[in-house]
Amino acid sequence: MKIILGLLALSFLLTSPAAAAKGPKCDWEQEAAYVRATTRIVEADVETPEPPPATTTYAPTLTQGCGLGTELVDTLGTGIVRISLPNGGFANFYPILTTDKPDGEWRCNKVKVRTACVVKSEISGDATLVTMRVDMTRNASEEVLKVDKNGEVTPPQNGKYFALLPRRRIDRYGRKRDEGAITLERAGAIACGRGTACRNKKIVAAEKSLLTALRQHRLGALPVADRRADVRGFLTTFHDLTLGQKALHRAIMLNEISVTDGPVPDNKFIYASPFELVDAVLWNSSPSYGAHQIDIGSNDGGDLGPFRTSLTRVLAKHDAATLGAIRDRTVGGKTVRPLETWGRVYSIATWGDFYRVSDELTKDLRSSQGRTEYAGLYRKFLDTSTGCMAVLRSRGGVFAKSPFAQLYVMDVANQKGPTTALKLARYAQSLARSQSVEDIEKAMIQRILDASSGSDHATDVKRRSANVTAIAKQFPDLGGAPPATCDVAGYGSVEKI
């Protein structure tokens, strides 16, 4: 009977809202085929331009090689402006224009990225006002962005088209990165022939790279000291876990926010706070939060409770006539939540409104009330997940013998969703009669590797599986939760299989 219930629970997830597609399946070949490349550069000349030397001095405006009708891969190398700051200093920026691609003419990212035109840069009081345009035609749309003395950029209240990306941006790891140079390098590394098809692939590669950097930069990051303090508090809250809950907790902390379950030294780098919004940008990822990194676009309603509550509190502080792109609305009698879809499907208006309140959202998630709400959700996650591991054990085969197999399926479910995890579990069971446990464990890892695209994704799969392998060896017994706690139908969580 337990086996039947477990299979029913697994089958339920295949039809759950979290498993449903929320946009077109990403196909980078098809994405390139949709590109309406400009003919500004003749077909024979499709080499990716080299970025200028770091010592180059740039003008405060940019009125050529910018805007609609250009392609990022052509303009990024020279599309840099030098902005004077109110304190007498200056900073170099890539001026970025984002627009929505027409429906039906994209497969991977709805947002199109180009170099923006900059027509004016002037200091006014404690900020520099930078006027940016979509192109240099008469009456072209424009917005004015503010840059403070520290180089921090504030877009206008209703702005959506423009961003200023520092030429030397500091990422979450504290590294200084020239995203323009990185983008051109990646585009130039695309292996293809010559002609329009090759050019389009380079255009798409450049946009993908810069959009990733732009999403992560605009969301920002808490100071490492704050992340460290939050992690210490979270570890203290969950210090009493045992058996399977302890093992899964360790895997989650290590794989999602790179923290071991133990004392946190003062010099320890912490990737993220459990109460901070972050954006991995991988696959269909939207911004996420929590120790088990709940994706606000892919996870379902049960997991999103604390986030929805925080969003409601934050939006209540703003005029109801503002931030309309991220407010719930009713369509055909159903509630539509604009943020609860894949990040690559977000429009520029959705991204614009989200970034306007993202700092407030992280602040609310870090509040005493926000921490309490998430702690309750996380305990339920551990209860349900270890119950689902018990369901797997009850199915026999490799899951009755391998703590790794149980933990790995749950880790895959947490990161990639229930459909992928269910397929992995069924694949492992299909091998149980013909291979050793060790060979099946290796085959499970290879199965996820084979489904990954790109070296960055493969590296992440190897990192996560190595962590689960090490943790599973410390916990030969994952007992402690009955199968009945795998309340998939009642809880509906994307992490549970």
Short mmCIF file of C-alpha atoms in Angstrom, two decimals, residues 63-345:
data_model
loop_
_atom_site.label_atom_id
_atom_site.label_comp_id
_atom_site.label_asym_id
_atom_site.label_seq_id
_atom_site.Cartn_x
_atom_site.Cartn_y
_atom_site.Cartn_z
CA THR A 63 25.29 59.37 -29.75
CA GLN A 64 26.63 57.02 -32.42
CA GLY A 65 26.72 53.22 -32.54
CA CYS A 66 23.82 52.98 -30.11
CA GLY A 67 20.11 52.41 -29.79
CA LEU A 68 17.47 50.61 -31.81
CA GLY A 69 18.77 49.26 -35.08
CA THR A 70 22.14 48.22 -33.63
CA GLU A 71 23.33 44.95 -32.12
CA LEU A 72 25.09 44.62 -28.79
CA VAL A 73 27.90 42.48 -30.18
CA ASP A 74 28.89 45.34 -32.51
CA THR A 75 28.61 48.28 -30.12
CA LEU A 76 29.55 46.99 -26.67
CA GLY A 77 33.30 47.36 -27.07
CA THR A 78 33.11 51.11 -27.61
CA GLY A 79 29.72 51.75 -26.00
CA ILE A 80 31.09 53.10 -22.73
CA VAL A 81 30.52 56.48 -21.07
CA ARG A 82 32.55 58.32 -18.43
CA ILE A 83 30.20 59.79 -15.83
CA SER A 84 31.46 62.56 -13.53
CA LEU A 85 30.31 62.09 -9.94
CA PRO A 86 29.23 64.75 -7.41
CA ASN A 87 32.30 64.09 -5.23
CA GLY A 88 34.72 64.99 -8.02
CA GLY A 89 35.38 61.43 -9.09
CA PHE A 90 34.14 59.57 -12.13
CA ALA A 91 33.01 56.10 -13.16
CA ASN A 92 32.81 54.27 -16.49
CA PHE A 93 29.53 52.59 -17.39
CA TYR A 94 28.04 50.48 -20.13
CA PRO A 95 24.74 52.23 -20.99
CA ILE A 96 22.19 49.48 -21.57
CA LEU A 97 18.89 49.55 -23.47
CA THR A 98 16.40 46.74 -22.89
CA THR A 99 13.24 46.17 -24.91
CA ASP A 100 10.68 43.37 -25.18
CA LYS A 101 10.92 41.04 -28.16
CA PRO A 102 7.67 40.48 -30.08
CA ASP A 103 5.64 37.48 -28.96
CA GLY A 104 6.36 34.43 -31.06
CA GLU A 105 9.82 35.70 -32.04
CA TRP A 106 11.91 34.43 -29.16
CA ARG A 107 12.57 31.12 -27.42
CA CYS A 108 14.95 31.81 -24.53
CA ASN A 109 14.84 35.43 -23.34
CA LYS A 110 11.96 37.85 -23.85
CA VAL A 111 14.26 40.81 -23.24
CA LYS A 112 16.42 42.21 -26.04
CA VAL A 113 19.67 43.95 -24.98
CA ARG A 114 21.44 46.76 -26.83
CA THR A 115 23.76 49.67 -26.14
CA ALA A 116 21.72 52.75 -25.18
CA CYS A 117 22.35 56.26 -26.41
CA VAL A 118 23.42 58.86 -23.81
CA VAL A 119 22.65 62.46 -24.74
CA LYS A 120 23.42 64.34 -21.53
CA SER A 121 25.32 63.90 -18.27
CA GLU A 122 25.28 66.72 -15.73
CA ILE A 123 25.82 67.07 -11.99
CA SER A 124 22.80 68.40 -10.11
CA GLY A 125 23.15 68.67 -6.34
CA ASP A 126 24.13 65.33 -4.81
CA ALA A 127 23.63 63.30 -8.00
CA THR A 128 24.61 63.15 -11.63
CA LEU A 129 21.65 63.11 -14.00
CA VAL A 130 22.20 60.89 -17.05
CA THR A 131 19.74 61.24 -19.93
CA MET A 132 19.45 58.06 -22.00
CA ARG A 133 17.56 57.49 -25.25
CA VAL A 134 16.39 54.48 -27.24
CA ASP A 135 17.99 56.03 -30.34
CA MET A 136 18.90 59.41 -31.82
CA THR A 137 15.73 60.00 -33.83
CA ARG A 138 13.50 62.97 -33.10
CA ASN A 139 11.13 62.45 -30.17
CA ALA A 140 12.80 59.16 -29.21
CA SER A 141 11.82 57.79 -25.78
CA GLU A 142 14.20 58.84 -23.05
CA GLU A 143 14.67 58.45 -19.30
CA VAL A 144 16.87 60.23 -16.76
CA LEU A 145 18.83 58.05 -14.33
CA LYS A 146 20.52 59.35 -11.17
CA VAL A 147 24.06 58.38 -10.17
CA ASP A 148 25.18 59.24 -6.63
CA LYS A 149 28.69 59.99 -5.39
CA ASN A 150 29.39 56.30 -4.87
CA GLY A 151 28.35 55.36 -8.37
CA GLU A 152 25.04 53.86 -7.27
CA VAL A 153 22.34 54.19 -9.93
CA THR A 154 18.66 54.98 -9.35
CA PRO A 155 16.25 54.69 -12.29
CA PRO A 156 13.19 56.95 -12.59
CA GLN A 157 9.96 55.84 -10.89
CA ASN A 158 8.37 54.55 -14.08
CA GLY A 159 11.57 53.75 -15.95
CA LYS A 160 11.92 50.41 -17.70
CA TYR A 161 14.20 50.76 -20.71
CA PHE A 162 17.59 51.70 -19.34
CA ALA A 163 20.34 50.63 -16.98
CA LEU A 164 23.93 51.65 -16.30
CA LEU A 165 26.26 48.70 -15.74
CA PRO A 166 29.64 49.63 -14.19
CA ARG A 167 32.54 48.72 -16.43
CA ARG A 168 34.22 47.28 -13.34
CA ARG A 169 31.29 45.87 -11.43
CA ILE A 170 31.79 44.04 -8.13
CA ASP A 171 29.94 40.72 -8.04
CA ARG A 172 28.57 38.70 -5.11
CA TYR A 173 32.02 37.15 -4.57
CA GLY A 174 33.69 40.54 -4.30
CA ARG A 175 35.39 40.16 -7.69
CA LYS A 176 35.78 43.06 -10.11
CA ARG A 177 34.46 42.04 -13.51
CA ASP A 178 34.41 43.79 -16.86
CA GLU A 179 31.20 42.25 -18.13
CA GLY A 180 31.56 43.89 -21.53
CA ALA A 181 34.93 42.26 -22.16
CA ILE A 182 33.61 38.93 -20.84
CA THR A 183 30.56 39.18 -23.09
CA LEU A 184 32.62 39.89 -26.21
CA GLU A 185 34.99 37.05 -25.35
CA ARG A 186 32.10 34.60 -25.03
CA ALA A 187 30.49 35.78 -28.24
CA GLY A 188 33.82 35.52 -30.06
CA ALA A 189 34.29 31.96 -28.79
CA ILE A 190 31.12 30.72 -30.51
CA ALA A 191 32.25 28.11 -33.01
CA CYS A 192 30.53 28.72 -36.33
CA GLY A 193 31.33 29.58 -39.91
CA ARG A 194 30.63 32.90 -41.52
CA GLY A 195 27.56 34.68 -42.76
CA THR A 196 24.24 35.61 -41.24
CA ALA A 197 23.65 32.38 -39.30
CA CYS A 198 26.99 32.69 -37.53
CA ARG A 199 26.47 36.38 -36.84
CA ASN A 200 23.09 35.70 -35.29
CA LYS A 201 24.56 33.11 -32.94
CA LYS A 202 27.12 35.65 -31.75
CA ILE A 203 24.38 38.25 -31.27
CA VAL A 204 22.40 35.84 -29.09
CA ALA A 205 25.49 34.75 -27.12
CA ALA A 206 26.40 38.36 -26.34
CA GLU A 207 22.88 39.21 -25.18
CA LYS A 208 22.69 36.09 -23.00
CA SER A 209 25.96 36.90 -21.26
CA LEU A 210 25.24 40.57 -20.61
CA LEU A 211 21.65 39.96 -19.53
CA THR A 212 22.90 37.48 -16.92
CA ALA A 213 25.30 40.09 -15.53
CA LEU A 214 22.65 42.79 -15.65
CA ARG A 215 20.11 40.71 -13.71
CA GLN A 216 22.59 39.87 -11.00
CA HIS A 217 23.97 43.40 -10.73
CA ARG A 218 20.60 45.12 -10.54
CA LEU A 219 19.42 42.80 -7.77
CA GLY A 220 22.60 43.47 -5.77
CA ALA A 221 23.82 41.64 -2.67
CA LEU A 222 23.91 42.08 1.09
CA PRO A 223 27.30 42.85 2.65
CA VAL A 224 29.12 39.60 3.48
CA ALA A 225 29.03 40.45 7.21
CA ASP A 226 25.22 40.57 7.09
CA ARG A 227 25.05 37.29 5.19
CA ARG A 228 27.36 35.70 7.77
CA ALA A 229 25.25 36.93 10.70
CA ASP A 230 22.05 35.64 9.08
CA VAL A 231 23.57 32.21 8.46
CA ARG A 232 24.77 31.92 12.04
CA GLY A 233 21.29 32.70 13.32
CA PHE A 234 19.71 30.23 10.91
CA LEU A 235 22.10 27.42 11.91
CA THR A 236 21.31 28.07 15.57
CA THR A 237 17.58 27.84 14.88
CA PHE A 238 17.99 24.40 13.28
CA HIS A 239 20.75 22.95 15.45
CA ASP A 240 18.52 20.18 16.86
CA LEU A 241 17.89 18.22 13.63
CA THR A 242 18.71 14.49 13.45
CA LEU A 243 18.99 11.64 10.91
CA GLY A 244 17.46 12.35 7.50
CA GLN A 245 16.49 15.91 8.37
CA LYS A 246 20.04 16.65 9.46
CA ALA A 247 21.49 15.10 6.30
CA LEU A 248 19.12 16.96 3.98
CA HIS A 249 19.67 20.21 5.90
CA ARG A 250 23.43 19.85 5.40
CA ALA A 251 23.01 19.14 1.69
CA ILE A 252 20.73 22.12 1.23
CA MET A 253 22.96 24.54 3.12
CA LEU A 254 26.07 23.41 1.23
CA ASN A 255 24.57 23.20 -2.25
CA GLU A 256 22.38 26.29 -2.15
CA ILE A 257 24.32 28.84 -0.11
CA SER A 258 27.74 27.12 0.25
CA VAL A 259 27.68 26.82 4.03
CA THR A 260 28.56 23.80 6.16
CA ASP A 261 26.46 22.94 9.20
CA GLY A 262 28.84 24.11 11.92
CA PRO A 263 30.61 27.15 13.40
CA VAL A 264 31.03 30.00 10.93
CA PRO A 265 34.46 31.68 11.21
CA ASP A 266 34.65 35.48 11.01
CA ASN A 267 36.60 35.24 7.74
CA LYS A 268 34.21 32.76 6.14
CA PHE A 269 32.81 33.85 2.79
CA ILE A 270 29.04 33.40 2.61
CA TYR A 271 27.42 33.29 -0.82
CA ALA A 272 23.96 34.33 0.34
CA SER A 273 21.79 34.90 3.39
CA PRO A 274 18.86 32.49 3.82
CA PHE A 275 16.67 35.60 3.91
CA GLU A 276 18.05 37.38 0.85
CA LEU A 277 16.76 37.51 -2.71
CA VAL A 278 19.35 36.21 -5.19
CA ASP A 279 19.29 35.44 -8.91
CA ALA A 280 21.23 32.49 -10.31
CA VAL A 281 19.82 33.06 -13.84
CA LEU A 282 20.42 29.36 -14.68
CA TRP A 283 17.87 27.48 -16.78
CA ASN A 284 14.40 28.94 -16.14
CA SER A 285 15.39 30.52 -12.83
CA SER A 286 13.69 33.55 -11.42
CA PRO A 287 14.93 35.33 -8.28
CA SER A 288 14.93 33.01 -5.28
CA TYR A 289 15.18 33.12 -1.50
CA GLY A 290 15.59 30.83 1.50
CA ALA A 291 18.12 28.23 2.58
CA HIS A 292 16.58 25.83 0.08
CA GLN A 293 16.43 28.58 -2.54
CA ILE A 294 12.74 28.76 -3.37
CA ASP A 295 12.43 30.01 -6.93
CA ILE A 296 9.59 32.54 -7.00
CA GLY A 297 8.90 31.73 -10.65
CA SER A 298 9.02 27.93 -10.63
CA ASN A 299 8.01 26.82 -7.15
CA ASP A 300 4.35 26.54 -6.28
CA GLY A 301 2.09 28.36 -3.85
CA GLY A 302 2.91 26.32 -0.75
CA ASP A 303 6.57 27.31 -0.93
CA LEU A 304 5.85 30.90 -1.86
CA GLY A 305 3.80 31.75 1.22
CA PRO A 306 6.48 33.81 3.01
CA PHE A 307 7.46 35.60 -0.21
CA ARG A 308 3.87 36.45 -1.09
CA THR A 309 3.33 37.75 2.43
CA SER A 310 6.45 39.93 2.23
CA LEU A 311 5.47 41.20 -1.22
CA THR A 312 2.02 42.13 0.08
CA ARG A 313 3.52 44.06 3.00
CA VAL A 314 5.99 45.88 0.74
CA LEU A 315 3.43 46.80 -1.92
CA ALA A 316 1.07 48.11 0.77
CA LYS A 317 3.64 50.84 1.49
CA HIS A 318 3.40 52.15 -2.08
CA ASP A 319 0.67 53.97 -3.94
CA ALA A 320 -1.75 51.43 -5.41
CA ALA A 321 -1.41 53.12 -8.80
CA THR A 322 2.31 52.26 -8.97
CA LEU A 323 4.24 49.03 -9.45
CA GLY A 324 1.40 47.62 -11.54
CA ALA A 325 3.68 45.19 -13.41
CA ILE A 326 4.24 43.09 -10.28
CA ARG A 327 0.86 43.39 -8.55
CA ASP A 328 -1.60 40.50 -8.58
CA ARG A 329 -4.50 40.90 -10.97
CA THR A 330 -7.57 38.90 -11.92
CA VAL A 331 -7.88 37.61 -15.48
CA GLY A 332 -10.80 35.42 -16.47
CA GLY A 333 -11.69 34.84 -12.85
CA LYS A 334 -8.18 33.62 -12.00
CA THR A 335 -5.44 35.36 -10.03
CA VAL A 336 -2.37 36.17 -12.11
CA ARG A 337 0.87 36.77 -10.18
CA PRO A 338 3.33 38.35 -12.64
CA LEU A 339 6.48 37.38 -10.71
CA GLU A 340 5.51 33.72 -10.49
CA THR A 341 6.79 32.70 -13.87
CA TRP A 342 10.20 31.94 -15.37
CA GLY A 343 12.64 34.84 -15.19
CA ARG A 344 13.43 34.64 -18.88
CA VAL A 345 9.74 35.33 -19.56
#
